[in-house]
Coordinates of C-alpha atoms and ligand atoms in Angstrom, one line a residue:
M1 CA 80.6 69.8 92.6
S2 CA 77.3 70.3 90.7
Q3 CA 77.4 71.6 87.1
G4 CA 77.3 75.3 86.9
D5 CA 79.2 75.7 90.1
M6 CA 82.9 76.6 90.7
P7 CA 85.4 75.8 93.4
Y8 CA 85.6 78.6 95.9
K9 CA 89.4 78.0 95.9
R10 CA 89.6 79.4 92.4
L11 CA 87.9 82.6 93.6
A12 CA 90.3 82.8 96.5
Q13 CA 93.3 82.5 94.2
F14 CA 92.0 85.4 92.1
Y15 CA 91.5 87.5 95.2
E16 CA 95.0 86.8 96.2
K17 CA 96.3 88.1 92.9
I18 CA 94.0 91.1 92.9
E19 CA 95.1 92.0 96.4
Q20 CA 98.8 91.8 95.6
T21 CA 98.7 93.8 92.4
T22 CA 99.6 97.5 92.3
S23 CA 98.4 98.0 88.7
R24 CA 94.9 99.0 87.7
I25 CA 95.3 97.3 84.3
A26 CA 96.4 94.0 85.9
M27 CA 93.4 94.2 88.3
T28 CA 91.0 94.5 85.3
D29 CA 92.8 91.6 83.5
Y30 CA 92.4 89.3 86.5
L31 CA 88.7 90.2 86.6
V32 CA 88.3 89.5 82.9
A33 CA 90.0 86.1 83.4
L34 CA 87.8 85.4 86.4
F35 CA 84.5 86.3 84.6
K36 CA 85.5 84.2 81.6
E37 CA 86.0 81.1 83.5
T38 CA 83.0 81.6 85.8
P39 CA 79.9 79.4 84.9
V40 CA 77.0 81.8 84.1
E41 CA 74.9 80.1 86.8
V42 CA 77.2 81.6 89.5
L43 CA 78.4 84.7 87.7
D44 CA 76.2 87.1 89.7
K45 CA 77.3 85.5 92.9
V46 CA 81.0 85.8 92.0
I47 CA 80.5 89.5 91.3
Y48 CA 78.7 90.3 94.5
L49 CA 81.2 88.3 96.5
T50 CA 84.2 90.0 94.9
Q51 CA 82.7 93.3 96.1
G52 CA 82.3 91.8 99.6
K53 CA 78.5 91.8 99.3
L54 CA 75.7 89.4 98.6
R55 CA 73.3 91.6 96.7
P56 CA 73.4 95.2 95.3
D57 CA 73.6 97.8 98.1
Y58 CA 70.1 99.0 97.6
E59 CA 68.6 95.7 98.7
G60 CA 70.1 96.3 102.1
V61 CA 71.4 92.7 102.7
E62 CA 74.0 93.3 105.3
L63 CA 76.8 90.9 106.0
G64 CA 79.0 91.8 108.9
V65 CA 79.2 89.1 111.6
A66 CA 80.7 90.5 114.8
E67 CA 84.4 89.8 115.2
K68 CA 83.9 88.0 118.6
L69 CA 81.5 85.5 117.0
T70 CA 83.9 84.9 114.1
L71 CA 86.8 84.2 116.5
R72 CA 84.7 81.7 118.3
A73 CA 83.9 80.0 115.0
I74 CA 87.6 79.9 114.1
A75 CA 88.3 78.3 117.5
R76 CA 85.6 75.7 117.0
A77 CA 86.6 74.9 113.4
T78 CA 90.3 74.6 114.1
G79 CA 90.3 73.0 117.5
F80 CA 92.5 75.8 119.0
S81 CA 91.4 77.5 122.2
L82 CA 89.5 80.8 122.0
K83 CA 92.3 82.4 124.0
K84 CA 94.9 81.3 121.4
V85 CA 92.7 82.6 118.5
E86 CA 92.2 85.9 120.3
E87 CA 95.9 86.3 120.9
L88 CA 96.8 85.7 117.3
Y89 CA 94.1 88.1 116.2
K90 CA 95.4 90.8 118.5
K91 CA 98.8 90.3 116.9
L92 CA 97.7 90.2 113.3
G93 CA 94.8 92.6 113.5
D94 CA 92.9 90.8 110.8
P95 CA 90.5 87.9 111.4
G96 CA 91.1 86.6 107.9
L97 CA 94.8 86.2 108.4
T98 CA 94.1 84.7 111.8
A99 CA 91.9 82.0 110.3
Q100 CA 94.4 81.4 107.5
E101 CA 97.3 80.9 109.9
L102 CA 95.4 78.7 112.3
L103 CA 93.9 76.5 109.6
A104 CA 97.3 75.9 108.2
K105 CA 98.5 74.8 111.6
A106 CA 95.4 72.7 112.5
P107 CA 95.2 69.1 111.5
K108 CA 93.6 69.0 108.0
G109 CA 89.9 69.6 108.1
G110 CA 90.1 70.8 111.7
L111 CA 89.8 68.7 114.8
A112 CA 86.7 66.9 113.7
A113 CA 88.3 65.5 110.6
F114 CA 91.3 64.6 112.6
L115 CA 89.2 62.6 114.8
G116 CA 87.7 61.0 111.8
A117 CA 84.2 62.5 112.3
E118 CA 83.8 64.2 108.9
A119 CA 85.2 63.9 105.4
K120 CA 86.3 67.0 103.6
N121 CA 83.8 68.5 101.3
P122 CA 85.5 71.1 99.1
L123 CA 83.9 74.6 99.1
T124 CA 82.1 75.8 96.0
V125 CA 80.9 79.3 95.2
K126 CA 77.2 78.2 95.5
R127 CA 77.7 76.7 98.9
V128 CA 79.7 79.6 100.2
Y129 CA 77.1 82.1 98.8
D130 CA 74.1 80.2 100.2
S131 CA 75.7 79.9 103.6
L132 CA 76.6 83.5 103.7
M133 CA 73.1 84.4 102.8
K134 CA 71.8 82.2 105.6
I135 CA 74.1 84.0 108.0
A136 CA 73.0 87.5 106.7
K137 CA 69.3 86.6 107.0
A138 CA 69.5 85.0 110.4
Q139 CA 67.5 87.2 112.9
G140 CA 66.1 87.1 116.3
A141 CA 66.3 84.3 118.9
G142 CA 68.8 81.6 118.0
S143 CA 70.3 83.6 115.2
Q144 CA 73.7 83.7 116.9
D145 CA 73.7 79.8 116.8
V146 CA 72.7 79.7 113.2
K147 CA 75.5 82.1 112.3
I148 CA 78.2 80.4 114.2
N149 CA 77.2 76.9 113.2
T150 CA 77.0 77.9 109.5
L151 CA 80.4 79.5 109.6
V152 CA 82.0 76.6 111.5
A153 CA 80.7 74.2 108.8
L154 CA 82.3 76.3 106.1
L155 CA 85.6 76.7 107.9
R156 CA 85.9 73.0 108.6
D157 CA 85.9 72.4 104.8
A158 CA 88.0 75.4 104.0
E159 CA 91.7 75.5 103.0
P160 CA 93.8 78.2 104.7
L161 CA 93.6 80.6 101.7
E162 CA 89.9 80.1 101.4
A163 CA 89.5 80.7 105.1
K164 CA 91.3 84.0 104.9
Y165 CA 88.8 85.5 102.3
L166 CA 85.8 83.7 103.7
V167 CA 86.4 85.3 107.1
R168 CA 87.1 88.7 105.7
T169 CA 83.9 88.5 103.7
V170 CA 81.8 87.4 106.6
T171 CA 83.1 90.2 108.8
G172 CA 82.6 92.8 106.0
R173 CA 86.3 93.3 105.6
L174 CA 87.0 91.9 102.2
R175 CA 88.2 95.2 100.8
L176 CA 89.7 94.5 97.4
G177 CA 88.8 98.0 96.2
V178 CA 87.1 96.7 93.1
A179 CA 84.7 99.4 92.1
D180 CA 81.5 99.1 90.0
M181 CA 83.2 100.8 87.0
T182 CA 86.2 98.4 87.1
I183 CA 83.7 95.5 87.0
L184 CA 81.9 97.1 84.0
D185 CA 85.2 97.4 82.2
A186 CA 86.0 93.8 82.8
L187 CA 82.5 92.6 81.8
A188 CA 82.7 94.5 78.5
I189 CA 86.0 92.9 77.7
A190 CA 85.1 89.4 78.9
F191 CA 81.7 89.2 77.1
T192 CA 82.0 91.5 74.1
G193 CA 85.7 91.2 73.5
K194 CA 86.3 94.9 73.6
K195 CA 86.2 97.8 76.0
S196 CA 84.4 100.1 73.5
T197 CA 81.0 98.6 74.4
R198 CA 81.4 99.9 77.9
P199 CA 79.0 102.9 77.4
I200 CA 76.1 100.4 76.6
L201 CA 76.8 98.5 79.8
E202 CA 77.1 101.8 81.7
K203 CA 73.8 103.1 80.4
A204 CA 72.1 99.8 81.5
Y205 CA 73.8 100.2 84.9
T206 CA 72.5 103.7 85.4
K207 CA 68.9 102.4 85.1
H208 CA 69.4 99.2 87.0
P209 CA 72.6 99.4 89.1
D210 CA 72.8 95.7 89.9
L211 CA 76.0 94.3 88.5
G212 CA 75.1 90.7 89.0
Y213 CA 71.9 91.2 87.0
I214 CA 73.7 93.1 84.2
A215 CA 76.4 90.5 84.0
V216 CA 74.1 87.6 83.7
L217 CA 71.9 89.3 81.1
L218 CA 74.9 90.2 79.1
A219 CA 76.4 86.7 79.3
T220 CA 73.2 84.9 78.4
E221 CA 71.3 87.3 76.0
G222 CA 73.9 89.7 74.8
L223 CA 74.3 93.5 74.4
D224 CA 70.9 94.1 72.7
K225 CA 69.0 92.9 75.7
L226 CA 70.9 95.4 77.9
K227 CA 69.6 98.2 75.8
E228 CA 66.0 97.2 76.6
I229 CA 66.4 97.5 80.4
K230 CA 63.6 99.7 81.8
I231 CA 63.3 101.7 85.0
Q232 CA 61.6 99.7 87.7
V233 CA 60.0 100.7 91.0
G234 CA 62.1 99.4 93.8
V235 CA 65.4 99.6 91.8
P236 CA 67.0 103.0 92.2
I237 CA 68.4 104.8 89.2
L238 CA 71.7 106.7 89.3
P239 CA 70.9 110.3 90.2
M240 CA 71.5 113.2 87.8
L241 CA 74.3 115.5 89.0
A242 CA 75.2 119.1 88.5
E243 CA 78.2 121.1 87.3
R244 CA 79.1 124.2 89.2
L245 CA 79.7 127.8 88.4
N246 CA 79.7 130.9 90.5
D247 CA 79.1 133.7 88.0
P248 CA 75.4 134.4 87.3
K249 CA 76.2 135.7 83.8
E250 CA 78.1 132.5 82.9
I251 CA 75.4 130.3 84.3
L252 CA 72.8 132.0 82.1
E253 CA 75.0 131.8 79.1
K254 CA 75.5 128.1 79.6
L255 CA 71.7 127.6 79.9
G256 CA 70.7 129.5 76.8
G257 CA 69.8 132.8 78.5
R258 CA 67.0 131.5 80.6
C259 CA 66.7 128.9 83.3
L260 CA 64.7 127.6 86.2
A261 CA 66.6 128.8 89.4
E262 CA 65.6 126.6 92.3
Y263 CA 66.5 126.7 95.9
K264 CA 69.4 124.4 96.7
Y265 CA 68.4 122.8 100.0
D266 CA 71.0 121.7 102.5
G267 CA 69.6 118.3 103.4
E268 CA 69.8 114.7 102.2
R269 CA 68.9 113.8 98.7
V270 CA 66.2 111.1 98.5
Q271 CA 64.9 109.0 95.6
A272 CA 61.4 107.9 96.7
H273 CA 59.7 104.9 95.0
R274 CA 56.1 104.0 95.5
K275 CA 53.9 101.2 94.4
G276 CA 50.6 101.2 96.2
D277 CA 51.3 101.1 99.9
E278 CA 54.9 100.1 99.4
V279 CA 57.4 103.0 99.7
Q280 CA 61.1 102.8 99.5
L281 CA 63.7 105.5 100.0
F282 CA 67.1 105.5 98.5
S283 CA 70.1 107.8 99.2
R284 CA 72.4 109.6 96.9
R285 CA 74.6 106.5 96.9
L286 CA 71.7 104.2 96.4
E287 CA 71.5 102.7 99.8
N288 CA 68.1 101.8 101.1
I289 CA 67.4 104.4 103.8
T290 CA 63.6 103.8 104.2
H291 CA 64.1 102.8 107.9
H292 CA 65.7 106.2 108.7
Y293 CA 62.7 108.2 107.6
P294 CA 59.4 106.6 108.6
D295 CA 57.9 110.1 108.5
V296 CA 59.0 110.7 104.9
V297 CA 57.5 107.4 103.9
E298 CA 54.2 108.7 105.2
Y299 CA 54.6 112.0 103.3
I300 CA 55.2 110.0 100.1
K301 CA 52.0 108.0 100.6
R302 CA 50.1 111.3 100.5
L303 CA 51.0 112.0 96.9
K304 CA 48.2 111.5 94.4
S305 CA 49.4 108.6 92.3
P306 CA 49.7 104.9 93.0
E307 CA 53.0 104.4 91.3
F308 CA 56.0 106.7 90.8
I309 CA 59.6 107.6 91.4
V310 CA 60.3 111.1 92.6
E311 CA 63.3 113.0 93.9
G312 CA 63.6 115.5 96.6
E313 CA 65.7 116.8 99.4
V314 CA 64.8 116.0 103.0
V315 CA 65.6 118.8 105.3
A316 CA 65.7 119.0 109.1
I317 CA 63.3 121.5 110.6
D318 CA 63.5 123.5 113.8
P319 CA 60.3 122.3 115.6
N320 CA 60.1 125.6 117.4
T321 CA 60.3 127.9 114.4
G322 CA 59.6 125.8 111.3
D323 CA 62.9 127.1 109.9
M324 CA 65.3 124.9 107.9
L325 CA 68.3 123.5 109.8
P326 CA 71.7 122.7 108.3
F327 CA 72.6 119.2 107.0
Q328 CA 74.5 118.3 110.2
E329 CA 71.3 118.4 112.2
L330 CA 69.8 115.8 109.9
M331 CA 72.8 113.6 110.3
H332 CA 72.4 113.8 114.1
R333 CA 69.1 112.3 113.6
R334 CA 70.5 109.5 111.4
R335 CA 72.8 108.5 114.2
K336 CA 70.0 108.3 116.8
Y337 CA 69.2 104.8 117.8
D338 CA 65.6 105.4 118.5
V339 CA 64.0 106.6 115.3
E340 CA 60.7 107.5 117.0
K341 CA 62.4 109.8 119.4
A342 CA 64.6 111.3 116.7
M343 CA 61.5 112.1 114.6
E344 CA 60.2 114.2 117.5
E345 CA 63.4 116.0 118.1
Y346 CA 64.3 116.5 114.5
P347 CA 61.2 116.7 112.4
T348 CA 61.7 116.8 108.6
R349 CA 60.2 118.2 105.5
I350 CA 60.7 117.1 101.9
Y351 CA 61.2 119.5 99.0
L352 CA 60.4 117.6 95.8
F353 CA 62.2 118.6 92.7
D354 CA 61.9 115.9 90.1
I355 CA 59.9 112.9 88.8
V356 CA 61.4 110.2 86.6
Y357 CA 58.7 107.6 86.4
R358 CA 54.9 107.5 86.8
E359 CA 52.4 104.7 86.4
G360 CA 54.3 102.5 84.0
K361 CA 55.9 105.3 82.0
E362 CA 59.5 106.5 82.1
L363 CA 59.7 110.3 82.2
I364 CA 63.5 110.7 82.0
D365 CA 63.5 111.7 78.3
L366 CA 60.9 114.5 78.8
P367 CA 62.2 118.1 79.2
L368 CA 62.2 119.4 82.7
P369 CA 59.1 121.6 82.4
E370 CA 57.0 118.6 81.4
R371 CA 58.4 116.5 84.3
K372 CA 57.5 119.4 86.6
K373 CA 53.9 119.3 85.3
H374 CA 53.7 115.6 86.3
L375 CA 55.2 116.4 89.7
E376 CA 52.7 119.3 90.3
E377 CA 49.8 117.0 89.3
I378 CA 50.6 114.5 92.1
V379 CA 51.9 116.7 94.9
V380 CA 49.5 118.1 97.5
E381 CA 51.5 120.7 99.4
S382 CA 51.5 120.7 103.1
D383 CA 53.8 121.7 106.0
E384 CA 55.8 118.5 105.4
V385 CA 55.7 118.2 101.7
K386 CA 56.6 121.0 99.4
L387 CA 57.6 121.5 95.8
A388 CA 61.1 123.1 95.6
T389 CA 60.9 126.8 95.4
G390 CA 61.9 128.0 92.0
K391 CA 61.6 130.8 89.5
I392 CA 62.3 131.3 85.9
V393 CA 65.1 133.9 85.4
D394 CA 66.6 135.5 82.4
N395 CA 69.1 138.0 83.7
P396 CA 72.1 138.0 86.0
H397 CA 70.6 140.6 88.3
D398 CA 67.5 138.6 89.1
L399 CA 69.5 135.5 89.5
M400 CA 71.8 137.2 92.0
L401 CA 68.8 138.5 94.0
F402 CA 67.1 135.1 94.0
F403 CA 70.4 133.6 95.2
E404 CA 70.6 136.0 98.1
Q405 CA 67.1 135.2 99.0
A406 CA 67.8 131.4 99.0
I407 CA 70.8 132.0 101.3
S408 CA 68.9 134.1 103.6
E409 CA 66.3 131.3 104.0
G410 CA 68.9 128.8 105.0
C411 CA 69.7 127.3 101.6
E412 CA 73.2 126.6 100.2
G413 CA 72.5 128.6 97.1
L414 CA 70.7 127.7 93.9
M415 CA 70.4 124.9 91.4
C416 CA 70.0 126.4 88.0
K417 CA 68.4 124.1 85.6
S418 CA 68.0 124.0 81.9
I419 CA 64.4 124.3 80.6
G420 CA 65.2 123.8 77.0
P421 CA 63.8 121.1 74.8
D422 CA 66.8 118.9 75.6
S423 CA 66.5 119.2 79.3
I424 CA 66.1 115.5 80.0
Y425 CA 67.0 113.7 83.2
Q426 CA 70.5 112.6 82.7
M427 CA 70.9 109.5 84.9
G428 CA 74.2 109.2 86.6
A429 CA 75.8 112.0 84.7
R430 CA 77.3 115.3 85.8
G431 CA 76.4 117.7 83.1
W432 CA 75.6 121.3 82.2
L433 CA 71.8 120.9 82.3
W434 CA 72.0 121.5 86.0
I435 CA 74.4 124.0 87.5
K436 CA 74.9 124.6 91.1
F437 CA 75.6 128.1 92.3
K438 CA 76.9 128.2 95.8
R439 CA 78.2 131.0 98.1
D440 CA 81.3 132.7 96.7
Y441 CA 84.0 133.3 99.2
R442 CA 85.9 135.6 96.9
M443 CA 89.6 135.1 97.6
E444 CA 88.9 131.8 99.3
M445 CA 88.2 128.7 97.4
T446 CA 84.6 129.1 96.3
D447 CA 83.4 125.7 97.5
T448 CA 84.3 122.8 99.6
V449 CA 85.5 119.6 97.9
D450 CA 85.0 116.0 98.8
L451 CA 88.2 114.1 98.7
V452 CA 89.2 110.5 99.3
V453 CA 91.7 109.5 102.0
V454 CA 94.4 107.4 100.2
G455 CA 97.3 107.6 102.6
A456 CA 98.4 109.0 105.9
F457 CA 101.5 110.3 107.7
Y458 CA 102.4 109.5 111.3
G459 CA 101.9 112.3 113.7
R460 CA 104.7 113.8 115.9
G461 CA 104.7 115.7 119.2
K462 CA 101.2 116.2 120.3
R463 CA 99.9 113.9 117.6
A464 CA 102.3 111.0 118.2
G465 CA 100.3 107.8 118.1
T466 CA 97.8 109.1 115.7
Y467 CA 98.0 110.5 112.1
G468 CA 99.6 113.9 111.6
A469 CA 98.1 114.4 108.2
L470 CA 96.1 112.6 105.5
L471 CA 96.9 112.3 101.8
M472 CA 93.8 113.2 99.9
A473 CA 92.8 112.5 96.3
A474 CA 90.3 113.5 93.8
Y475 CA 88.6 111.0 91.4
S476 CA 89.2 110.6 87.7
P477 CA 86.2 108.8 86.2
E478 CA 87.9 108.4 82.8
E479 CA 90.8 106.4 84.3
D480 CA 88.9 105.1 87.4
V481 CA 91.8 106.2 89.6
F482 CA 92.4 108.6 92.5
K483 CA 95.0 111.3 92.1
T484 CA 96.4 113.3 95.0
V485 CA 95.6 117.0 95.6
C486 CA 96.7 117.8 99.1
K487 CA 98.0 116.7 102.5
V488 CA 95.5 117.8 105.1
G489 CA 96.5 118.2 108.8
S490 CA 94.3 121.0 110.1
G491 CA 90.7 121.2 111.0
F492 CA 90.7 118.0 113.0
T493 CA 89.4 118.2 116.6
D494 CA 91.0 116.0 119.3
E495 CA 88.0 113.7 118.9
D496 CA 88.6 113.4 115.2
L497 CA 92.2 112.6 115.8
A498 CA 91.4 109.9 118.3
K499 CA 88.8 108.4 116.0
L500 CA 90.6 108.6 112.6
P501 CA 93.0 105.6 113.0
E502 CA 90.0 103.5 114.0
I503 CA 87.9 104.7 111.1
L504 CA 90.7 104.0 108.7
A505 CA 92.1 100.8 110.1
P506 CA 89.9 98.5 108.1
Y507 CA 91.2 100.0 104.9
K508 CA 94.9 99.9 105.7
I509 CA 97.1 98.0 103.2
D510 CA 100.8 97.6 102.9
H511 CA 101.3 99.2 99.6
K512 CA 99.8 101.9 97.4
H513 CA 96.4 100.8 96.1
P514 CA 96.5 100.1 92.4
R515 CA 93.8 102.8 91.8
V516 CA 95.8 105.5 93.5
I517 CA 98.2 107.7 91.5
S518 CA 100.7 109.5 93.8
K519 CA 104.2 111.0 93.6
I520 CA 104.2 111.4 97.3
E521 CA 105.2 108.4 99.5
A522 CA 102.8 108.1 102.4
D523 CA 103.7 106.3 105.7
V524 CA 100.5 104.3 105.5
W525 CA 98.3 103.5 102.5
F526 CA 94.6 102.9 102.3
V527 CA 92.1 101.3 100.0
P528 CA 90.2 104.4 98.7
A529 CA 87.0 104.4 100.7
I530 CA 86.6 107.3 103.2
V531 CA 85.5 110.7 101.8
L532 CA 86.1 113.9 103.8
E533 CA 84.9 117.4 103.0
I534 CA 87.8 119.8 102.6
I535 CA 88.1 123.5 102.2
G536 CA 91.2 125.5 101.3
A537 CA 92.4 129.0 100.8
E538 CA 93.0 128.5 97.1
I539 CA 93.6 126.0 94.3
T540 CA 97.2 126.3 93.0
L541 CA 99.5 124.7 90.5
S542 CA 101.8 122.2 92.1
P543 CA 104.5 119.8 90.9
L544 CA 104.0 117.5 93.8
H545 CA 100.5 116.3 93.1
T546 CA 99.1 114.1 90.4
C547 CA 95.6 115.5 90.1
C548 CA 95.2 117.3 86.7
L549 CA 98.9 116.6 86.0
N550 CA 99.9 118.2 82.7
K551 CA 96.3 119.2 82.0
I552 CA 96.8 123.0 82.7
E553 CA 100.6 123.3 82.7
E554 CA 103.3 120.8 81.7
G555 CA 104.8 119.2 84.8
A556 CA 102.2 120.6 87.2
G557 CA 99.2 119.3 88.8
L558 CA 96.6 121.0 91.0
A559 CA 96.9 121.3 94.8
I560 CA 94.8 122.9 97.5
R561 CA 96.6 125.5 99.5
F562 CA 96.0 125.5 103.3
P563 CA 93.5 122.7 103.2
R564 CA 91.3 122.2 106.2
F565 CA 88.9 119.5 107.2
T566 CA 85.4 121.0 107.6
G567 CA 84.3 118.5 110.2
R568 CA 82.0 116.8 107.7
Y569 CA 82.7 113.1 107.1
R570 CA 81.0 112.2 103.9
F571 CA 80.0 108.7 104.7
D572 CA 77.1 109.2 102.4
K573 CA 79.5 109.3 99.4
K574 CA 81.3 106.5 97.8
P575 CA 84.9 107.3 96.8
E576 CA 83.8 107.4 93.2
Q577 CA 81.4 110.2 94.1
A578 CA 84.2 112.4 95.4
T579 CA 85.1 115.6 93.6
T580 CA 86.5 114.8 90.2
E581 CA 89.6 116.1 88.4
Q582 CA 87.4 117.9 85.9
E583 CA 85.5 119.7 88.7
L584 CA 88.8 120.9 90.2
I585 CA 89.9 122.2 86.8
E586 CA 86.6 124.2 86.6
M587 CA 87.0 125.4 90.1
Y588 CA 90.6 126.5 89.4
K589 CA 89.5 128.4 86.3
S590 CA 86.5 130.1 87.9
Q591 CA 88.6 131.0 90.9
K592 CA 91.1 132.8 88.7
K593 CA 88.3 134.8 87.2
T594 CA 87.0 135.8 90.6
V595 CA 90.5 136.8 91.8
Y596 CA 91.3 138.9 88.8
R597 CA 87.8 140.4 88.3
Ligands
ATP1 P1 77.0 116.1 94.0 O1 75.7 115.6 94.5 O2 76.9 117.1 92.9 O3 78.1 115.1 93.7 P2 77.4 117.1 96.7 O4 76.7 115.8 97.3 O5 78.6 117.6 97.4 O6 77.7 117.0 95.2 P3 76.3 119.6 96.3 O7 77.5 120.0 95.5 O8 76.0 120.4 97.5 O9 76.2 118.1 96.7 O10 75.0 119.7 95.3 C1 74.2 118.7 94.7 C2 73.1 118.3 95.6 O11 72.2 119.3 95.9 C3 72.2 117.3 95.1 O12 72.7 116.0 95.0 C4 70.9 117.4 96.0 O13 71.1 116.5 97.1 C5 71.0 118.8 96.5 N1 69.8 119.6 96.1 C6 69.3 120.5 96.9 N2 68.3 121.2 96.3 C7 68.2 120.7 95.1 C8 67.3 121.0 93.9 N3 66.4 121.9 94.0 N4 67.5 120.3 92.8 C9 68.5 119.3 92.7 N5 69.3 119.0 93.7 C10 69.2 119.7 94.9

């Protein structure tokens, strides 16, 4: 093994420990120990691998070798017949366990070594990483052969435990549930000796959300260097988020009596980066979505500046009327295989609402009115490109009227934004500088929530064989855990019910995930991953659920009464972007006001 490398076996041993633990603290401790013993040369690789990736999401390097191909590779590496491999896979349901079991049974080093053809060459992190990169990058004719041969070579040198994690990684199924925030915690402890430096790491991360990059910079140059990180075209920043209120008077009070009320479009948020002819689009969760919107790329090139980062909402447009269509229509387009055809059927328009960088200068610390001036300078409005419709308001009556107007034009409501001297762009933070004002359903819950599936209950009667209900949780950013708020069993169509076990299968684990806090025992547990949009009749106090436990009343948490799935799978959200505990507290409080008003 060359200097600055590390045996892959060590990593596999850590994965095994992390996978088995049910404690969030223990999980962080293992990560701290792992980072401390990792040579800095491979620290970034270890971090990406631990999250089942090769690079940060926004670079779009996808690993995910088809299961069929993987099973063939296992057969070739172990010398067992493909039939035998497939049989075991059917029984175990996990290609990683299949590889582990067969490797343990196979003559050491597989058939080839048994025949004396090859000597064993232990796996190292560098070798595994480089091979996986080769697999991910292989394209076009002959790529299947490259993939399988590379994987066979690794498996021939793997020990059973290594094979388990290697195969899970290569098939995109290494799901240890280690979130970015957990890694930041561990990095702070490992390299600065204390967790209190976390905010510095987090700030750097909001500007440059590449954990490998941050880790290496921290380990080699220290905390001060992290503070100097600058916004870079091509690297998405964490988007600014809004709080919510549904009383115009309160909104204005929060914003100092005056605000910019802007239409809240019902589309997909896009962060557009341009440098010359190069345009890249990033989603709300920082995935590179450039290839979904070739039309939007063209719109962005029409702006009058060679280098910038702007934000806007892409909305689907009815080609016959030019009216805005709801979010679901845009998602139809996303699912279409043929982008060209989809562009014709579902044309789009972008409504730009912010700018954070222009021609070498960061604009995030400028107040909103000044950022808007920059935006207006570079936007040439057309049918496809528009500035978000907005208006300065200073009284509840006007705010209410403008809200009704927005709804009548197909928007979800308003985004009310501070225009004060401190109205900076708060990267990655949910704050009171932006307040969303959505339709108020009076006695009903005022808004939908996005909750994470953490468990499930087996169905009975008509639902036998599928899940009868799902255990849903909200996110607590302070503790980096998921706390339950409801069991949802209604709102699912037959199609949803058939599809759910399949969607959830890859996340199934045999114990409660360490980042889930629940008093309820589910029949099945999942790694927090899938986010669903839920609406209910009301938010109530409940002793059964752990969300907001003891925060409003001793011994009670918050629960959603009569929860119902709205039909919207929020695949565009990470579990950490689900509704937070704090948001539920706000909703609970504002709901009380509405009810008693
Ligand atoms: P969040 O993004 O706050 O976590 P969410 O994805 O459920 O929650 P909403 O609660 O509907 O979205 O509201 C926030 C989103 O509204 C923004 O992320 C953005 O996509 C969208 N949006 C629409 N119009 C605007 C606007 N004028 N200014 C800012 N955001 C807007």
